[in-house]
């Protein structure tokens, strides 16, 4: 049994794609996976399963779609998330608040050169490392033009973003 982290894209954003976390835990159990736990209300789950990451992603995506919620599912191993948290966010510095540090989790691997070539709004930053895209929003995420849509357009794959505090909390749950 391996520990996995599921990061669902675009759930519980306003009235869009509502999914109670109790239902997500229930669905994970229905798939036969063990120890389902969720974090916050934004589609984050930690669980164990006797499958590989790709098989887990396909099964969960199909289960969500059958339940009326077609969305992308980014799956990472617990080991991978723990290693990310231990390595630290590359833009972390004294005085930089956690909400200004984000990680974009792409569905498909992205190449560092593609991230480096992506247009970045003034003052903001993006860097590929360990298969993810680390982001820094010094003025906050809310007014940034470095949106999920911008990332997806330039990286060529769906992404879902989590702030650094959430990444660390999920790593601790593993």
Tab-separated table of C-alpha atoms in Angstrom, residues 7-71:
chain	number	residue	atom	x	y	z
A	7	UNK	CA	-5.374	17.400	-5.525
A	8	UNK	CA	-8.662	18.042	-7.291
A	9	UNK	CA	-8.800	20.918	-9.735
A	10	UNK	CA	-11.395	23.669	-9.344
A	11	UNK	CA	-13.742	22.237	-6.717
A	12	UNK	CA	-15.726	24.289	-4.210
A	13	UNK	CA	-14.893	27.623	-5.832
A	14	UNK	CA	-17.996	29.637	-5.026
A	15	UNK	CA	-20.991	27.724	-6.351
A	16	UNK	CA	-18.851	25.886	-8.927
A	17	UNK	CA	-18.251	22.122	-8.673
A	18	UNK	CA	-19.494	21.585	-5.123
A	19	UNK	CA	-18.056	18.527	-3.399
A	20	UNK	CA	-18.401	18.059	0.346
A	21	UNK	CA	-15.196	16.594	1.769
A	22	UNK	CA	-17.228	13.941	3.595
A	23	UNK	CA	-18.416	12.769	0.156
A	24	UNK	CA	-14.841	12.749	-1.168
A	25	UNK	CA	-13.730	10.585	1.781
A	26	UNK	CA	-16.715	8.311	1.153
A	27	UNK	CA	-15.794	7.977	-2.529
A	28	UNK	CA	-12.209	7.064	-1.664
A	29	UNK	CA	-13.548	4.356	0.644
A	30	UNK	CA	-15.915	3.103	-2.067
A	31	UNK	CA	-12.867	2.643	-4.292
A	32	UNK	CA	-11.447	0.366	-1.594
A	33	UNK	CA	-8.738	2.761	-0.504
A	34	UNK	CA	-7.756	3.071	3.127
A	35	UNK	CA	-7.377	5.894	5.666
A	36	UNK	CA	-9.066	8.623	3.587
A	37	UNK	CA	-8.496	12.069	5.118
A	38	UNK	CA	-9.204	15.480	3.674
A	39	UNK	CA	-7.746	18.915	4.311
A	40	UNK	CA	-9.779	22.104	3.986
A	41	UNK	CA	-12.698	22.258	1.547
A	42	UNK	CA	-10.724	22.599	-1.677
A	43	UNK	CA	-10.327	19.015	-2.843
A	44	UNK	CA	-7.251	17.785	-0.965
A	45	UNK	CA	-7.154	14.169	0.187
A	46	UNK	CA	-4.583	11.767	1.610
A	47	UNK	CA	-5.166	8.001	1.501
A	48	UNK	CA	-3.478	4.666	0.872
A	49	UNK	CA	-4.100	2.423	-2.125
A	50	UNK	CA	-2.553	-0.753	-3.573
A	51	UNK	CA	-2.204	0.785	-7.053
A	52	UNK	CA	0.203	2.962	-8.980
A	53	UNK	CA	-0.279	6.731	-9.196
A	54	UNK	CA	-1.678	6.694	-12.744
A	55	UNK	CA	-4.199	3.967	-11.900
A	56	UNK	CA	-5.280	5.938	-8.826
A	57	UNK	CA	-5.717	9.110	-10.918
A	58	UNK	CA	-7.829	7.361	-13.564
A	59	UNK	CA	-10.026	5.550	-11.025
A	60	UNK	CA	-10.677	8.696	-8.974
A	61	UNK	CA	-11.321	10.838	-12.070
A	62	UNK	CA	-13.856	8.259	-13.308
A	63	UNK	CA	-15.511	8.020	-9.877
A	64	UNK	CA	-15.848	11.814	-9.642
A	65	UNK	CA	-17.278	12.021	-13.183
A	66	UNK	CA	-19.807	9.265	-12.418
A	67	UNK	CA	-20.830	11.303	-9.362
A	68	UNK	CA	-21.437	14.358	-11.569
A	69	UNK	CA	-18.128	16.135	-11.049
A	70	UNK	CA	-15.879	15.880	-14.104
A	71	UNK	CA	-12.577	17.406	-13.020
